[in-house]
Amino acid sequence: MGIEYLITAFEWKLTLQRYSTGSIKNYSSSVRSFLQVAEKRFDQPDELNENEIEKYVYWKIRKDHISSFWRFANVLF
């Protein structure tokens, strides 16, 4: 599965959960960034586990000082 396929499925799920268009756009951007990084470390994005996602979120918060970044991760879990 490619990244764009996964993003489309993610956006569909958020739409069904009645997230706003702006939230979907922001979360999709964050997930896309994560998958692009993960693609370099793993053969397939669907090989990832919760621990890898948490490590990325931790790294992103520390690197970019983004306190609200954790919100997108909560959507994934």
PDB file of N, CA and C in Angstrom:
ATOM      1  N   MET A   1       0.840  -1.185   0.000  1.00  0.00           N
ATOM      2  CA  MET A   1       0.000   0.000   0.000  1.00  0.00           C
ATOM      3  C   MET A   1       0.880   1.240   0.000  1.00  0.00           C
ATOM      4  N   GLY A   2       0.523   2.186  -0.835  1.00  0.00           N
ATOM      5  CA  GLY A   2       1.264   3.426  -0.890  1.00  0.00           C
ATOM      6  C   GLY A   2       0.785   4.423   0.144  1.00  0.00           C
ATOM      7  N   ILE A   3       1.592   5.436   0.346  1.00  0.00           N
ATOM      8  CA  ILE A   3       1.268   6.463   1.331  1.00  0.00           C
ATOM      9  C   ILE A   3      -0.048   7.155   0.991  1.00  0.00           C
ATOM     10  N   GLU A   4      -0.253   7.503  -0.267  1.00  0.00           N
ATOM     11  CA  GLU A   4      -1.479   8.228  -0.622  1.00  0.00           C
ATOM     12  C   GLU A   4      -2.729   7.383  -0.385  1.00  0.00           C
ATOM     13  N   TYR A   5      -2.615   6.082  -0.615  1.00  0.00           N
ATOM     14  CA  TYR A   5      -3.745   5.190  -0.317  1.00  0.00           C
ATOM     15  C   TYR A   5      -4.051   5.222   1.182  1.00  0.00           C
ATOM     16  N   LEU A   6      -3.011   5.147   2.007  1.00  0.00           N
ATOM     17  CA  LEU A   6      -3.195   5.176   3.457  1.00  0.00           C
ATOM     18  C   LEU A   6      -3.766   6.511   3.921  1.00  0.00           C
ATOM     19  N   ILE A   7      -3.311   7.604   3.323  1.00  0.00           N
ATOM     20  CA  ILE A   7      -3.831   8.927   3.681  1.00  0.00           C
ATOM     21  C   ILE A   7      -5.308   9.028   3.317  1.00  0.00           C
ATOM     22  N   THR A   8      -5.676   8.535   2.147  1.00  0.00           N
ATOM     23  CA  THR A   8      -7.081   8.565   1.730  1.00  0.00           C
ATOM     24  C   THR A   8      -7.949   7.774   2.707  1.00  0.00           C
ATOM     25  N   ALA A   9      -7.493   6.599   3.108  1.00  0.00           N
ATOM     26  CA  ALA A   9      -8.239   5.783   4.073  1.00  0.00           C
ATOM     27  C   ALA A   9      -8.340   6.496   5.421  1.00  0.00           C
ATOM     28  N   PHE A  10      -7.258   7.141   5.830  1.00  0.00           N
ATOM     29  CA  PHE A  10      -7.238   7.894   7.087  1.00  0.00           C
ATOM     30  C   PHE A  10      -8.231   9.053   7.035  1.00  0.00           C
ATOM     31  N   GLU A  11      -8.223   9.806   5.939  1.00  0.00           N
ATOM     32  CA  GLU A  11      -9.146  10.930   5.787  1.00  0.00           C
ATOM     33  C   GLU A  11     -10.595  10.453   5.772  1.00  0.00           C
ATOM     34  N   TRP A  12     -10.844   9.322   5.145  1.00  0.00           N
ATOM     35  CA  TRP A  12     -12.190   8.760   5.101  1.00  0.00           C
ATOM     36  C   TRP A  12     -12.668   8.435   6.514  1.00  0.00           C
ATOM     37  N   LYS A  13     -11.776   7.824   7.307  1.00  0.00           N
ATOM     38  CA  LYS A  13     -12.120   7.486   8.687  1.00  0.00           C
ATOM     39  C   LYS A  13     -12.430   8.745   9.495  1.00  0.00           C
ATOM     40  N   LEU A  14     -11.609   9.770   9.347  1.00  0.00           N
ATOM     41  CA  LEU A  14     -11.844  11.017  10.080  1.00  0.00           C
ATOM     42  C   LEU A  14     -13.146  11.678   9.649  1.00  0.00           C
ATOM     43  N   THR A  15     -13.455  11.608   8.367  1.00  0.00           N
ATOM     44  CA  THR A  15     -14.711  12.169   7.865  1.00  0.00           C
ATOM     45  C   THR A  15     -15.897  11.448   8.495  1.00  0.00           C
ATOM     46  N   LEU A  16     -15.838  10.131   8.555  1.00  0.00           N
ATOM     47  CA  LEU A  16     -16.914   9.353   9.177  1.00  0.00           C
ATOM     48  C   LEU A  16     -17.064   9.681  10.658  1.00  0.00           C
ATOM     49  N   GLN A  17     -15.964  10.059  11.295  1.00  0.00           N
ATOM     50  CA  GLN A  17     -15.999  10.424  12.710  1.00  0.00           C
ATOM     51  C   GLN A  17     -16.365  11.895  12.903  1.00  0.00           C
ATOM     52  N   ARG A  18     -16.706  12.568  11.811  1.00  0.00           N
ATOM     53  CA  ARG A  18     -17.204  13.949  11.816  1.00  0.00           C
ATOM     54  C   ARG A  18     -16.157  14.983  12.230  1.00  0.00           C
ATOM     55  N   TYR A  19     -14.897  14.740  11.901  1.00  0.00           N
ATOM     56  CA  TYR A  19     -13.862  15.750  12.116  1.00  0.00           C
ATOM     57  C   TYR A  19     -14.067  16.871  11.110  1.00  0.00           C
ATOM     58  N   SER A  20     -13.668  18.078  11.479  1.00  0.00           N
ATOM     59  CA  SER A  20     -13.798  19.214  10.570  1.00  0.00           C
ATOM     60  C   SER A  20     -12.788  19.095   9.434  1.00  0.00           C
ATOM     61  N   THR A  21     -13.067  19.791   8.352  1.00  0.00           N
ATOM     62  CA  THR A  21     -12.174  19.781   7.193  1.00  0.00           C
ATOM     63  C   THR A  21     -10.776  20.255   7.580  1.00  0.00           C
ATOM     64  N   GLY A  22     -10.710  21.290   8.400  1.00  0.00           N
ATOM     65  CA  GLY A  22      -9.415  21.803   8.838  1.00  0.00           C
ATOM     66  C   GLY A  22      -8.634  20.792   9.662  1.00  0.00           C
ATOM     67  N   SER A  23      -9.324  20.104  10.567  1.00  0.00           N
ATOM     68  CA  SER A  23      -8.663  19.076  11.376  1.00  0.00           C
ATOM     69  C   SER A  23      -8.161  17.937  10.507  1.00  0.00           C
ATOM     70  N   ILE A  24      -8.984  17.519   9.552  1.00  0.00           N
ATOM     71  CA  ILE A  24      -8.583  16.439   8.651  1.00  0.00           C
ATOM     72  C   ILE A  24      -7.335  16.837   7.876  1.00  0.00           C
ATOM     73  N   LYS A  25      -7.308  18.071   7.399  1.00  0.00           N
ATOM     74  CA  LYS A  25      -6.148  18.551   6.645  1.00  0.00           C
ATOM     75  C   LYS A  25      -4.891  18.547   7.521  1.00  0.00           C
ATOM     76  N   ASN A  26      -5.014  19.046   8.746  1.00  0.00           N
ATOM     77  CA  ASN A  26      -3.863  19.099   9.656  1.00  0.00           C
ATOM     78  C   ASN A  26      -3.382  17.707  10.042  1.00  0.00           C
ATOM     79  N   TYR A  27      -4.305  16.838  10.423  1.00  0.00           N
ATOM     80  CA  TYR A  27      -3.924  15.482  10.813  1.00  0.00           C
ATOM     81  C   TYR A  27      -3.326  14.721   9.636  1.00  0.00           C
ATOM     82  N   SER A  28      -3.904  14.891   8.470  1.00  0.00           N
ATOM     83  CA  SER A  28      -3.388  14.196   7.284  1.00  0.00           C
ATOM     84  C   SER A  28      -1.964  14.638   6.970  1.00  0.00           C
ATOM     85  N   SER A  29      -1.706  15.921   7.120  1.00  0.00           N
ATOM     86  CA  SER A  29      -0.364  16.437   6.887  1.00  0.00           C
ATOM     87  C   SER A  29       0.635  15.814   7.870  1.00  0.00           C
ATOM     88  N   SER A  30       0.237  15.716   9.128  1.00  0.00           N
ATOM     89  CA  SER A  30       1.105  15.119  10.145  1.00  0.00           C
ATOM     90  C   SER A  30       1.346  13.641   9.876  1.00  0.00           C
ATOM     91  N   VAL A  31       0.291  12.935   9.515  1.00  0.00           N
ATOM     92  CA  VAL A  31       0.428  11.503   9.236  1.00  0.00           C
ATOM     93  C   VAL A  31       1.276  11.285   7.991  1.00  0.00           C
ATOM     94  N   ARG A  32       1.082  12.124   6.978  1.00  0.00           N
ATOM     95  CA  ARG A  32       1.885  12.012   5.750  1.00  0.00           C
ATOM     96  C   ARG A  32       3.368  12.201   6.078  1.00  0.00           C
ATOM     97  N   SER A  33       3.689  13.197   6.897  1.00  0.00           N
ATOM     98  CA  SER A  33       5.086  13.429   7.300  1.00  0.00           C
ATOM     99  C   SER A  33       5.646  12.210   8.022  1.00  0.00           C
ATOM    100  N   PHE A  34       4.850  11.654   8.913  1.00  0.00           N
ATOM    101  CA  PHE A  34       5.276  10.458   9.633  1.00  0.00           C
ATOM    102  C   PHE A  34       5.523   9.298   8.675  1.00  0.00           C
ATOM    103  N   LEU A  35       4.603   9.060   7.759  1.00  0.00           N
ATOM    104  CA  LEU A  35       4.749   7.936   6.832  1.00  0.00           C
ATOM    105  C   LEU A  35       5.945   8.116   5.901  1.00  0.00           C
ATOM    106  N   GLN A  36       6.246   9.352   5.544  1.00  0.00           N
ATOM    107  CA  GLN A  36       7.411   9.596   4.692  1.00  0.00           C
ATOM    108  C   GLN A  36       8.704   9.257   5.429  1.00  0.00           C
ATOM    109  N   VAL A  37       8.760   9.577   6.715  1.00  0.00           N
ATOM    110  CA  VAL A  37       9.927   9.207   7.519  1.00  0.00           C
ATOM    111  C   VAL A  37       9.964   7.690   7.696  1.00  0.00           C
ATOM    112  N   ALA A  38       8.821   7.109   8.007  1.00  0.00           N
ATOM    113  CA  ALA A  38       8.745   5.659   8.242  1.00  0.00           C
ATOM    114  C   ALA A  38       9.092   4.866   6.986  1.00  0.00           C
ATOM    115  N   GLU A  39       8.740   5.398   5.841  1.00  0.00           N
ATOM    116  CA  GLU A  39       9.013   4.711   4.580  1.00  0.00           C
ATOM    117  C   GLU A  39      10.513   4.476   4.380  1.00  0.00           C
ATOM    118  N   LYS A  40      11.322   5.371   4.937  1.00  0.00           N
ATOM    119  CA  LYS A  40      12.774   5.245   4.814  1.00  0.00           C
ATOM    120  C   LYS A  40      13.331   4.172   5.748  1.00  0.00           C
ATOM    121  N   ARG A  41      12.594   3.862   6.812  1.00  0.00           N
ATOM    122  CA  ARG A  41      13.077   2.899   7.807  1.00  0.00           C
ATOM    123  C   ARG A  41      12.473   1.509   7.654  1.00  0.00           C
ATOM    124  N   PHE A  42      11.324   1.431   7.007  1.00  0.00           N
ATOM    125  CA  PHE A  42      10.608   0.161   6.894  1.00  0.00           C
ATOM    126  C   PHE A  42      10.267  -0.097   5.432  1.00  0.00           C
ATOM    127  N   ASP A  43      10.132  -1.366   5.088  1.00  0.00           N
ATOM    128  CA  ASP A  43       9.770  -1.715   3.711  1.00  0.00           C
ATOM    129  C   ASP A  43       8.348  -1.285   3.373  1.00  0.00           C
ATOM    130  N   GLN A  44       7.431  -1.460   4.310  1.00  0.00           N
ATOM    131  CA  GLN A  44       6.030  -1.104   4.107  1.00  0.00           C
ATOM    132  C   GLN A  44       5.526  -0.305   5.308  1.00  0.00           C
ATOM    133  N   PRO A  45       4.793   0.796   5.082  1.00  0.00           N
ATOM    134  CA  PRO A  45       4.271   1.572   6.207  1.00  0.00           C
ATOM    135  C   PRO A  45       3.381   0.758   7.145  1.00  0.00           C
ATOM    136  N   ASP A  46       2.720  -0.273   6.618  1.00  0.00           N
ATOM    137  CA  ASP A  46       1.832  -1.053   7.479  1.00  0.00           C
ATOM    138  C   ASP A  46       2.583  -2.028   8.392  1.00  0.00           C
ATOM    139  N   GLU A  47       3.910  -2.046   8.337  1.00  0.00           N
ATOM    140  CA  GLU A  47       4.721  -2.858   9.246  1.00  0.00           C
ATOM    141  C   GLU A  47       4.952  -2.162  10.586  1.00  0.00           C
ATOM    142  N   LEU A  48       4.514  -0.936  10.707  1.00  0.00           N
ATOM    143  CA  LEU A  48       4.758  -0.148  11.910  1.00  0.00           C
ATOM    144  C   LEU A  48       3.898  -0.629  13.065  1.00  0.00           C
ATOM    145  N   ASN A  49       4.391  -0.367  14.270  1.00  0.00           N
ATOM    146  CA  ASN A  49       3.604  -0.681  15.453  1.00  0.00           C
ATOM    147  C   ASN A  49       3.450   0.577  16.303  1.00  0.00           C
ATOM    148  N   GLU A  50       2.680   0.449  17.364  1.00  0.00           N
ATOM    149  CA  GLU A  50       2.385   1.593  18.221  1.00  0.00           C
ATOM    150  C   GLU A  50       3.651   2.198  18.820  1.00  0.00           C
ATOM    151  N   ASN A  51       4.605   1.377  19.184  1.00  0.00           N
ATOM    152  CA  ASN A  51       5.850   1.863  19.765  1.00  0.00           C
ATOM    153  C   ASN A  51       6.616   2.763  18.793  1.00  0.00           C
ATOM    154  N   GLU A  52       6.672   2.379  17.532  1.00  0.00           N
ATOM    155  CA  GLU A  52       7.360   3.196  16.525  1.00  0.00           C
ATOM    156  C   GLU A  52       6.667   4.546  16.357  1.00  0.00           C
ATOM    157  N   ILE A  53       5.346   4.543  16.396  1.00  0.00           N
ATOM    158  CA  ILE A  53       4.595   5.797  16.284  1.00  0.00           C
ATOM    159  C   ILE A  53       4.896   6.687  17.480  1.00  0.00           C
ATOM    160  N   GLU A  54       4.883   6.112  18.672  1.00  0.00           N
ATOM    161  CA  GLU A  54       5.173   6.892  19.876  1.00  0.00           C
ATOM    162  C   GLU A  54       6.586   7.468  19.842  1.00  0.00           C
ATOM    163  N   LYS A  55       7.551   6.696  19.367  1.00  0.00           N
ATOM    164  CA  LYS A  55       8.928   7.202  19.264  1.00  0.00           C
ATOM    165  C   LYS A  55       9.002   8.382  18.297  1.00  0.00           C
ATOM    166  N   TYR A  56       8.282   8.300  17.189  1.00  0.00           N
ATOM    167  CA  TYR A  56       8.271   9.400  16.228  1.00  0.00           C
ATOM    168  C   TYR A  56       7.633  10.643  16.846  1.00  0.00           C
ATOM    169  N   VAL A  57       6.505  10.467  17.517  1.00  0.00           N
ATOM    170  CA  VAL A  57       5.823  11.610  18.137  1.00  0.00           C
ATOM    171  C   VAL A  57       6.733  12.256  19.171  1.00  0.00           C
ATOM    172  N   TYR A  58       7.395  11.444  19.982  1.00  0.00           N
ATOM    173  CA  TYR A  58       8.325  11.977  20.978  1.00  0.00           C
ATOM    174  C   TYR A  58       9.435  12.777  20.300  1.00  0.00           C
ATOM    175  N   TRP A  59      10.026  12.213  19.256  1.00  0.00           N
ATOM    176  CA  TRP A  59      11.086  12.899  18.510  1.00  0.00           C
ATOM    177  C   TRP A  59      10.576  14.218  17.930  1.00  0.00           C
ATOM    178  N   LYS A  60       9.380  14.201  17.363  1.00  0.00           N
ATOM    179  CA  LYS A  60       8.820  15.398  16.734  1.00  0.00           C
ATOM    180  C   LYS A  60       8.541  16.489  17.771  1.00  0.00           C
ATOM    181  N   ILE A  61       8.008  16.111  18.918  1.00  0.00           N
ATOM    182  CA  ILE A  61       7.748  17.074  19.986  1.00  0.00           C
ATOM    183  C   ILE A  61       9.058  17.707  20.446  1.00  0.00           C
ATOM    184  N   ARG A  62      10.080  16.885  20.653  1.00  0.00           N
ATOM    185  CA  ARG A  62      11.380  17.395  21.108  1.00  0.00           C
ATOM    186  C   ARG A  62      12.054  18.256  20.041  1.00  0.00           C
ATOM    187  N   LYS A  63      11.986  17.813  18.810  1.00  0.00           N
ATOM    188  CA  LYS A  63      12.664  18.512  17.720  1.00  0.00           C
ATOM    189  C   LYS A  63      12.010  19.855  17.420  1.00  0.00           C
ATOM    190  N   ASP A  64      10.693  19.857  17.304  1.00  0.00           N
ATOM    191  CA  ASP A  64       9.982  21.064  16.871  1.00  0.00           C
ATOM    192  C   ASP A  64       9.238  21.775  17.995  1.00  0.00           C
ATOM    193  N   HIS A  65       9.358  21.274  19.225  1.00  0.00           N
ATOM    194  CA  HIS A  65       8.693  21.886  20.383  1.00  0.00           C
ATOM    195  C   HIS A  65       7.189  22.049  20.141  1.00  0.00           C
ATOM    196  N   ILE A  66       6.567  20.985  19.662  1.00  0.00           N
ATOM    197  CA  ILE A  66       5.144  21.021  19.322  1.00  0.00           C
ATOM    198  C   ILE A  66       4.373  20.258  20.386  1.00  0.00           C
ATOM    199  N   SER A  67       3.709  20.982  21.273  1.00  0.00           N
ATOM    200  CA  SER A  67       2.976  20.300  22.343  1.00  0.00           C
ATOM    201  C   SER A  67       1.676  19.685  21.838  1.00  0.00           C
ATOM    202  N   SER A  68       1.045  20.295  20.857  1.00  0.00           N
ATOM    203  CA  SER A  68      -0.231  19.779  20.367  1.00  0.00           C
ATOM    204  C   SER A  68      -0.060  18.659  19.352  1.00  0.00           C
ATOM    205  N   PHE A  69       1.169  18.326  18.995  1.00  0.00           N
ATOM    206  CA  PHE A  69       1.406  17.281  18.000  1.00  0.00           C
ATOM    207  C   PHE A  69       0.867  15.932  18.471  1.00  0.00           C
ATOM    208  N   TRP A  70       0.815  15.727  19.771  1.00  0.00           N
ATOM    209  CA  TRP A  70       0.337  14.459  20.313  1.00  0.00           C
ATOM    210  C   TRP A  70      -1.118  14.194  19.925  1.00  0.00           C
ATOM    211  N   ARG A  71      -1.885  15.242  19.672  1.00  0.00           N
ATOM    212  CA  ARG A  71      -3.298  15.064  19.311  1.00  0.00           C
ATOM    213  C   ARG A  71      -3.459  14.179  18.094  1.00  0.00           C
ATOM    214  N   PHE A  72      -2.629  14.375  17.082  1.00  0.00           N
ATOM    215  CA  PHE A  72      -2.768  13.555  15.880  1.00  0.00           C
ATOM    216  C   PHE A  72      -2.476  12.093  16.193  1.00  0.00           C
ATOM    217  N   ALA A  73      -1.549  11.844  17.098  1.00  0.00           N
ATOM    218  CA  ALA A  73      -1.217  10.463  17.447  1.00  0.00           C
ATOM    219  C   ALA A  73      -2.379   9.786  18.157  1.00  0.00           C
ATOM    220  N   ASN A  74      -3.122  10.547  18.935  1.00  0.00           N
ATOM    221  CA  ASN A  74      -4.278   9.972  19.616  1.00  0.00           C
ATOM    222  C   ASN A  74      -5.333   9.505  18.628  1.00  0.00           C
ATOM    223  N   VAL A  75      -5.402  10.133  17.478  1.00  0.00           N
ATOM    224  CA  VAL A  75      -6.333   9.703  16.439  1.00  0.00           C
ATOM    225  C   VAL A  75      -5.921   8.329  15.924  1.00  0.00           C
ATOM    226  N   LEU A  76      -4.625   8.075  15.865  1.00  0.00           N
ATOM    227  CA  LEU A  76      -4.118   6.806  15.344  1.00  0.00           C
ATOM    228  C   LEU A  76      -4.368   5.637  16.285  1.00  0.00           C
ATOM    229  N   PHE A  77      -4.371   5.898  17.589  1.00  0.00           N
ATOM    230  CA  PHE A  77      -4.462   4.794  18.554  1.00  0.00           C
ATOM    231  C   PHE A  77      -5.884   4.451  18.822  1.00  0.00           C
TER     232      PHE A  77
END
